[in-house]
CSV table of C-alpha atoms in Angstrom, one decimal:
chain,number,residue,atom,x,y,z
A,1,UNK,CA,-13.7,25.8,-11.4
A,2,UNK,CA,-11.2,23.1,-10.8
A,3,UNK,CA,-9.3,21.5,-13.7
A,4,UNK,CA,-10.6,17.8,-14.2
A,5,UNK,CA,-8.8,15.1,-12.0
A,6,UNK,CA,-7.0,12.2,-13.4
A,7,UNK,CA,-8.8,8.7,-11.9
A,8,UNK,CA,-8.1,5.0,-12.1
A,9,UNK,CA,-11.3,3.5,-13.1
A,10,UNK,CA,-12.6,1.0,-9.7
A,11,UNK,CA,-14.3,-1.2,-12.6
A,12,UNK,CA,-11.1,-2.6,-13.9
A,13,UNK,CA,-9.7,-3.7,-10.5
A,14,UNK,CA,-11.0,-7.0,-11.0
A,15,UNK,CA,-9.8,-7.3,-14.9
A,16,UNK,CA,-6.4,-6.5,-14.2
A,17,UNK,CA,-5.1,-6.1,-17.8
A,18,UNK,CA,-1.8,-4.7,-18.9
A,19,UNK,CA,-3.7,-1.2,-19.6
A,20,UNK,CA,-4.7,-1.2,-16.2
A,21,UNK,CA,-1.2,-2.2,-14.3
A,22,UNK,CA,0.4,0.6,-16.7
A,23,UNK,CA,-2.0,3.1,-15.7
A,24,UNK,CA,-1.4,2.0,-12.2
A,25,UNK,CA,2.0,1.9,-12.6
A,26,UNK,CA,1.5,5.6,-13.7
A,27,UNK,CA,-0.2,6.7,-10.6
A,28,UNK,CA,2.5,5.5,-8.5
A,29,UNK,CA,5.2,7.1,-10.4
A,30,UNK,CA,3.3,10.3,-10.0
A,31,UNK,CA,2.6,9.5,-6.0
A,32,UNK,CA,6.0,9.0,-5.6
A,33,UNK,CA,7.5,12.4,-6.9
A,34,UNK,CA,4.6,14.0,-5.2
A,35,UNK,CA,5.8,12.6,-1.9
A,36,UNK,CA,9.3,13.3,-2.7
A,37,UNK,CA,8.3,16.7,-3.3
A,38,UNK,CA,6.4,17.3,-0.3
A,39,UNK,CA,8.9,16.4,2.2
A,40,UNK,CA,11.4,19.0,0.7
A,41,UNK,CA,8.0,21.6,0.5
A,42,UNK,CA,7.8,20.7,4.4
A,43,UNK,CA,10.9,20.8,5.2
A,44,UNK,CA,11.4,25.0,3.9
A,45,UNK,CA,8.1,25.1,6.0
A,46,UNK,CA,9.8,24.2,9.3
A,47,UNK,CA,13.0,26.5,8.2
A,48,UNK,CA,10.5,29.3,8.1
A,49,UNK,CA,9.4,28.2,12.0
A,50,UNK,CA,13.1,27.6,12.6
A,51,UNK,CA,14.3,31.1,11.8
A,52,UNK,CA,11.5,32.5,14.0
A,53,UNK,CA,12.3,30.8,16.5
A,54,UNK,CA,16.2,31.8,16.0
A,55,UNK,CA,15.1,35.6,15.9
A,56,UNK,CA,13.1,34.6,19.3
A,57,UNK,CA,16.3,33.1,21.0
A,58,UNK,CA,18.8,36.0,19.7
A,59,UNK,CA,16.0,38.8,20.4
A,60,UNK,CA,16.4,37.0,24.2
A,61,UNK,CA,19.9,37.2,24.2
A,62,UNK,CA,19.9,40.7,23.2
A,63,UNK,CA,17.8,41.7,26.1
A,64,UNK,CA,20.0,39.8,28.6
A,65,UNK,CA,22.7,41.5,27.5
A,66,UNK,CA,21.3,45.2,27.2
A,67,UNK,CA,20.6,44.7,31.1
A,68,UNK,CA,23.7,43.6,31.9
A,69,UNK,CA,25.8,46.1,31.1
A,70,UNK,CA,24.0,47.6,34.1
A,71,UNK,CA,25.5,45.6,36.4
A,72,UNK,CA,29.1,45.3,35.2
A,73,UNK,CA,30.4,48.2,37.1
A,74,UNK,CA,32.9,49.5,34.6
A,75,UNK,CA,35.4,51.3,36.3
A,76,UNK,CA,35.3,54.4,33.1
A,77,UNK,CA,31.6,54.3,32.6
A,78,UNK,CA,30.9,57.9,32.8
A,79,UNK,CA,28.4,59.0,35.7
A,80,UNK,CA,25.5,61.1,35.3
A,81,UNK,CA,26.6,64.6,36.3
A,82,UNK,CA,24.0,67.0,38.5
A,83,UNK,CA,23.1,68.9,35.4
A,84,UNK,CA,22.3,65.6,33.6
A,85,UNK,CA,19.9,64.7,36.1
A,86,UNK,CA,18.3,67.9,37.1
A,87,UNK,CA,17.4,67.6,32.7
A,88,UNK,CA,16.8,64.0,32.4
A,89,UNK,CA,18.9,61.3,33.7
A,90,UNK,CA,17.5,58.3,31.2
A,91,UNK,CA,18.9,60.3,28.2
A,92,UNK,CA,22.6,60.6,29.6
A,93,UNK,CA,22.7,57.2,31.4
A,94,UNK,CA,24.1,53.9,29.2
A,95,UNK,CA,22.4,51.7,31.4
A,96,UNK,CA,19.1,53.3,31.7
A,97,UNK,CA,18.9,53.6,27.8
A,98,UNK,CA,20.4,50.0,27.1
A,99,UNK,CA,17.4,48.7,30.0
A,100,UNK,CA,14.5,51.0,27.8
A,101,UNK,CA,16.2,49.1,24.9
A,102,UNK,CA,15.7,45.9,26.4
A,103,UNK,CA,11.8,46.4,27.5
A,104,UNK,CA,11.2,47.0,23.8
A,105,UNK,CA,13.0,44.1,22.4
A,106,UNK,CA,10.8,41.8,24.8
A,107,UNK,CA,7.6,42.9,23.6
A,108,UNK,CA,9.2,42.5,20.2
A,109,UNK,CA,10.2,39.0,21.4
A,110,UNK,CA,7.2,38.7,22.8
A,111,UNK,CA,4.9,39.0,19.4
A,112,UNK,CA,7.5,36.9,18.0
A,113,UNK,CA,6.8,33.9,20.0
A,114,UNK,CA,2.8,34.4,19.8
A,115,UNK,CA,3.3,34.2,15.4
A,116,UNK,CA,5.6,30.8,16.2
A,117,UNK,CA,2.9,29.3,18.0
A,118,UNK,CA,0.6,30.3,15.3
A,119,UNK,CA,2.2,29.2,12.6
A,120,UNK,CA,3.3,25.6,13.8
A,121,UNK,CA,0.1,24.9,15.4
A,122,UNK,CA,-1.6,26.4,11.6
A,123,UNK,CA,0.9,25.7,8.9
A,124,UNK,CA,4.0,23.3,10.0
A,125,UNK,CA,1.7,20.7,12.4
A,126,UNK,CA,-0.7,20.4,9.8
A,127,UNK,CA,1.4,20.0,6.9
A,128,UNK,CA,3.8,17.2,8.5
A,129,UNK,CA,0.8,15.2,10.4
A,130,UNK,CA,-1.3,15.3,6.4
A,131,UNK,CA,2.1,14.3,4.4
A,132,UNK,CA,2.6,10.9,6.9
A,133,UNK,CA,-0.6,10.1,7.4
A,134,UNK,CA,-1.7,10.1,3.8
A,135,UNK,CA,1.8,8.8,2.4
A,136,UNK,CA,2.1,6.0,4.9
A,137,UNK,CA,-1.5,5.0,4.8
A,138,UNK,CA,-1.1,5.1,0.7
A,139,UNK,CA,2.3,2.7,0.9
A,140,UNK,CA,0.3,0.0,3.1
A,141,UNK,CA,-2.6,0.2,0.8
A,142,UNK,CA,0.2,-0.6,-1.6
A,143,UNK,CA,1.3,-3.3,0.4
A,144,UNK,CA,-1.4,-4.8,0.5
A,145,UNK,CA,-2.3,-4.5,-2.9
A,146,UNK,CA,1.1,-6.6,-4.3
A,147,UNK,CA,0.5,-9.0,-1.5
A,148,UNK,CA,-3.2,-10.0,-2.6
A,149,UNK,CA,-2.1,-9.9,-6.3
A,150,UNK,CA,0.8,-12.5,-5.1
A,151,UNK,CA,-1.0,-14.8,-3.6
A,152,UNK,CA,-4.0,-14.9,-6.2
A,153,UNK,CA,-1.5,-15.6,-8.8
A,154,UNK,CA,0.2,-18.6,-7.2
A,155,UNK,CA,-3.5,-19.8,-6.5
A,156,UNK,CA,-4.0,-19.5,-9.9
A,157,UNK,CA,-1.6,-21.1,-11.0
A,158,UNK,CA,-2.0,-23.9,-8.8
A,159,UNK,CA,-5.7,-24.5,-10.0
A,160,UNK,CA,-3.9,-24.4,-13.6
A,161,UNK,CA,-2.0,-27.6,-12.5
A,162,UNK,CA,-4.2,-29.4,-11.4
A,163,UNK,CA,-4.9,-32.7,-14.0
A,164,UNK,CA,-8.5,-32.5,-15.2
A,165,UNK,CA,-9.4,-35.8,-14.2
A,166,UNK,CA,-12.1,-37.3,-12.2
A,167,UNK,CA,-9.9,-38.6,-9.2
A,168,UNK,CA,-8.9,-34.9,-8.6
A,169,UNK,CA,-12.3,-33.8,-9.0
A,170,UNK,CA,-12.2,-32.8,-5.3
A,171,UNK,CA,-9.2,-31.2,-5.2
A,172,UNK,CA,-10.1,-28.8,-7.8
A,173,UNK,CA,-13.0,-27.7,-6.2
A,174,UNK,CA,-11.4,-27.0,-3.1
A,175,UNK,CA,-8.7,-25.2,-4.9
A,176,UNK,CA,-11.1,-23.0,-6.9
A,177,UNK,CA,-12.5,-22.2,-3.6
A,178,UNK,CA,-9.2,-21.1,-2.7
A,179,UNK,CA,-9.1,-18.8,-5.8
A,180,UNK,CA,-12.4,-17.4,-5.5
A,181,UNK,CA,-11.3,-16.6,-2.0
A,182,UNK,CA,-8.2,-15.1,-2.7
A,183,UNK,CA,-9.5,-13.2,-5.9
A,184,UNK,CA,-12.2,-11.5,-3.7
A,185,UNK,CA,-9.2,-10.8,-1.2
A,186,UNK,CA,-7.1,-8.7,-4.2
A,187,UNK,CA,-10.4,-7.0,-5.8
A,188,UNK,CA,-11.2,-6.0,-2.0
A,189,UNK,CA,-7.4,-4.6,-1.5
A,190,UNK,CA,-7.4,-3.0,-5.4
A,191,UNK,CA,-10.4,-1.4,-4.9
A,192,UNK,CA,-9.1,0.4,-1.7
A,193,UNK,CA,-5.5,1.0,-3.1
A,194,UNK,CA,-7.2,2.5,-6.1
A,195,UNK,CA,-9.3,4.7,-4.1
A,196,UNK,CA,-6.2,5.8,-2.6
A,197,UNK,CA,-4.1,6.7,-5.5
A,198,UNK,CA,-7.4,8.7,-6.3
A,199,UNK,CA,-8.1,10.6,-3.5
A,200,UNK,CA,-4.4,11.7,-3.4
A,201,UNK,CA,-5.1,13.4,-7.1
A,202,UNK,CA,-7.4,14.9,-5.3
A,203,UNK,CA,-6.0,16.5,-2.3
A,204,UNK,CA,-2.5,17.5,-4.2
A,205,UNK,CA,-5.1,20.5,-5.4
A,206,UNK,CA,-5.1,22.1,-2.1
A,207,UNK,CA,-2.5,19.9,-0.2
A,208,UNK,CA,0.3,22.8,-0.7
A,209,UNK,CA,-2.4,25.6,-1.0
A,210,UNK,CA,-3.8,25.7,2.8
A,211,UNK,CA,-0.4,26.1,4.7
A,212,UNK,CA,0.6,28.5,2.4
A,213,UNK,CA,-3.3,30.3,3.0
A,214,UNK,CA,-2.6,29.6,6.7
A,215,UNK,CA,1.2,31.2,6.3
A,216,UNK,CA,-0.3,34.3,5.0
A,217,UNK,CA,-3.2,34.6,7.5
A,218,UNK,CA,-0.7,34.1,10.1
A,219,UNK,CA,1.5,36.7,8.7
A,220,UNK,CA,-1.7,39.2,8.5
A,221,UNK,CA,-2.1,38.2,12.2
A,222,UNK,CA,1.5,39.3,13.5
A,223,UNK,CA,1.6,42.3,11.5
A,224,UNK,CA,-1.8,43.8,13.1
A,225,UNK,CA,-0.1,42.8,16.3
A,226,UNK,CA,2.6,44.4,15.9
A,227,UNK,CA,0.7,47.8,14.9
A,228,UNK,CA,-1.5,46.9,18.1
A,229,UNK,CA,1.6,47.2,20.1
A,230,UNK,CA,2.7,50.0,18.6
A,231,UNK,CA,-0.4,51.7,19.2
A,232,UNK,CA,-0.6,55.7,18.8
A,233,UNK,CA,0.3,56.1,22.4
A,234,UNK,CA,2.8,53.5,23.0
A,235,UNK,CA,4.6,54.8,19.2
A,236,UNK,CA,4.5,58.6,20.6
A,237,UNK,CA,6.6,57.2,23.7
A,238,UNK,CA,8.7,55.7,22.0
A,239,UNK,CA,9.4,58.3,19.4
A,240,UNK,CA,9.9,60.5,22.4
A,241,UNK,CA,12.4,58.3,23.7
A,242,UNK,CA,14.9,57.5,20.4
A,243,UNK,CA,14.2,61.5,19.6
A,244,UNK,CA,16.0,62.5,23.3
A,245,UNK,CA,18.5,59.5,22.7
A,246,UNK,CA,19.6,60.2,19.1
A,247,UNK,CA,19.8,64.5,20.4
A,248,UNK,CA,22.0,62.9,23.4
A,249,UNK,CA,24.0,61.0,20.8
A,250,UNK,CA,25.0,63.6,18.4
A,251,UNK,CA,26.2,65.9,21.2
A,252,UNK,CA,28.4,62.9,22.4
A,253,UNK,CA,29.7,62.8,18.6
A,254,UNK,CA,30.3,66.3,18.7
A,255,UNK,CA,32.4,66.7,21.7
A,256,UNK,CA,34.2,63.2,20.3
A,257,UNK,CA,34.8,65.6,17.1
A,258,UNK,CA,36.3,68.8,19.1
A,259,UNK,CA,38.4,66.6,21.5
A,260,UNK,CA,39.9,65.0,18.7
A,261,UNK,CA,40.6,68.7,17.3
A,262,UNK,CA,41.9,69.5,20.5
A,263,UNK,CA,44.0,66.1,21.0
A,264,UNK,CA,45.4,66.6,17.4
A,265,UNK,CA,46.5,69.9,18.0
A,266,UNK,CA,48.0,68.9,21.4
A,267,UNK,CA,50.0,66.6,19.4
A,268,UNK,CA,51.2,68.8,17.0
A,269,UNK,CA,52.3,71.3,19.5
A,270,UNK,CA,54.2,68.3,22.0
A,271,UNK,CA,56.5,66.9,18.8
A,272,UNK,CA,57.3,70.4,17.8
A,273,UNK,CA,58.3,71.4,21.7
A,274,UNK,CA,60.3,68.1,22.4
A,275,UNK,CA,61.9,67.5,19.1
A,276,UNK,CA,65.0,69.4,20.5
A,277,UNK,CA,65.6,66.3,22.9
A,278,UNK,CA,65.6,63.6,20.1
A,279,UNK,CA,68.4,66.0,17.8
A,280,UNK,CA,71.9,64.7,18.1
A,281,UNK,CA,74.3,67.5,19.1
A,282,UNK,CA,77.1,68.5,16.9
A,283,UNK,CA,79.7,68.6,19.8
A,284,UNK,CA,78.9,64.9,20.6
A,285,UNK,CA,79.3,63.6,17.2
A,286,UNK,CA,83.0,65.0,17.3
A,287,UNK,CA,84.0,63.8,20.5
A,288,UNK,CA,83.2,60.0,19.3
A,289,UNK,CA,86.1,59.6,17.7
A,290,UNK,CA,88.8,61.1,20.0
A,291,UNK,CA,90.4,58.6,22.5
A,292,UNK,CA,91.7,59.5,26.0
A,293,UNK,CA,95.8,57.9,25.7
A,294,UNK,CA,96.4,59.0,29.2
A,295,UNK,CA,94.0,56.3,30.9
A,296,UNK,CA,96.6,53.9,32.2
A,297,UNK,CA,94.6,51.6,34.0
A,298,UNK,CA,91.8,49.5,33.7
A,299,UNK,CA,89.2,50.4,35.9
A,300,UNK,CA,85.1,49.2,36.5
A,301,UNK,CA,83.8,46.6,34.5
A,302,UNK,CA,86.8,46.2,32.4
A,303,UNK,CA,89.0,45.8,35.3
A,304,UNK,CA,86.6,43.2,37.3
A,305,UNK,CA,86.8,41.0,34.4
A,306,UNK,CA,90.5,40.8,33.4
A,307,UNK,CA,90.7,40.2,37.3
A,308,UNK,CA,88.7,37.6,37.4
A,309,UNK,CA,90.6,36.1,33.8
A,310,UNK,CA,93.4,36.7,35.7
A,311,UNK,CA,92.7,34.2,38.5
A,312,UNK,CA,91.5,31.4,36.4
A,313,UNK,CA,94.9,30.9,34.3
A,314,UNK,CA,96.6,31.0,37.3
């Protein structure tokens, strides 16, 4: 059963007393930080629909780009041999496995965009359309409600001033008219302003519970669909398919690990046959320091450039 719900009594709209203002006043306290509070409860709601509709956009983009490797004609993509083919060419070729790839991320993008539309048109559309309507139609009964209590105040208080003599007899009763009048117009707007703030005490109880029930049932929805789409046959295919690729992938890593055996080796073996080209010779150390005394002449570079010294200081 429901826990009792607080109520402004619709009896003491007319009596207007301090009580009732501070109860009022208490209402609208609590009406405020329930509004507050909903807008930030809505707005996680529509980061929810946000992200799905991220992992719809990047789920795209994935696909686009797991078909277009196809086309980029790398000139070292590695072709598909005749063995390869004659045994299964899908399993050897990085295109054909990257396009597989791709037709299973669209039916994954694919369920993805049926659970947005589902849960803005059951949790988010709801949610936002309730929290204006209820909060804007609340704020002009509010309105409202200060306007009427205005106005049947200064009414009042201009009945108050009138003299009570005869000679204004008439213009009392025409002003009393005007209170009567206006203090029908405020009971009329405090009644419907306190219905309001009642109602709302009311529908904060399940205001926050259905879009989260509709969340859920959503949620329940996109998981069956998923295990619909990855029915026993479909899920056999596919297990078929990542079983051949992930054989193909550890005999690529394989041969990656006895080439790089090889390749090691190979280098091993090339520094040990050329280090005798990078070892300075004894013989040419020693003839660094002797100096030929019988050149006489200048000759090459040497002798282009004192020539051309020679010319310029004469």
């Amino acid at each position: 059963m429901p826990g009792e719900t607080q109520k402004l009594f619709l009896e003491d709209c007319l009596d207007d007393s301090p009580q009732t203002r501070a109860m009022v006043d208490l209402f609208e306290k609590d009406a405020q930080m329930l509004r507050k509070f909903s807008k930030a409860f809505a707005s996680s709601c529509q980061k929810v629909l946000n992200a799905q509709v991220a992992m719809i956009s990047a789920t795209q983009e994935m696909s686009y780009y797991l078909r277009l490797y196809g086309m980029q004609n790398f000139p070292l993509d590695p072709p598909v041999g005749p063995s390869d083919e004659q045994n299964n060419t899908e399993s050897c070729s990085i295109a054909a496995n990257l396009n597989q790839f791709a037709n299973y991320v669209d039916e994954i993008s694919t369920c993805f965009q049926v659970f947005v539309t589902q849960l803005n048109d059951s949790m988010v559309y709801p949610l936002n359309k309730f929290i204006d309507n209820e909060f804007d139609e609340l704020a002009s009964s509010e309105k409202m409600y200060r306007i009427s209590s205005e106005e049947e105040e200064l009414v009042r208080q201009k009945y108050l001033k009138i003299p009570n003599r005869k000679e204004n007899e008439q213009q009392r009763i025409q002003t009393n008219e005007e209170c009567f009048a206006f203090r029908k117009k405020f009971h009329e707007n405090a009644l419907n302003y306190f219905s309001s703030l009642n109602s709302l005490q009311f529908k904060r109880q399940y205001m926050f519970i259905e879009p989260m029930m509709s969340f859920v049932h959503t949620m329940k929805l996109f998981f069956k669909m998923g295990c619909e789409t990855l029915s026993p046959d479909s899920s056999s295919k596919i297990d078929e398919f990542l079983n051949k690729t992930s054989s193909h992938v550890c005999q690529v890593k394989v041969k990656q690990m006895e080439n790089m055996e090889k390749t090691n080796n190979l280098i091993d073996l090339l520094q040990q046959d050329c280090s005798v080209y990078f070892a300075e010779r004894p013989d040419d150390h020693a003839n660094k320091n002797l100096k030929n005394s019988n050149i006489l002449q200048k000759s090459g570079y040497l002798n282009l450039r004192s020539a051309n010294a020679d010319e310029q200081y004469k």
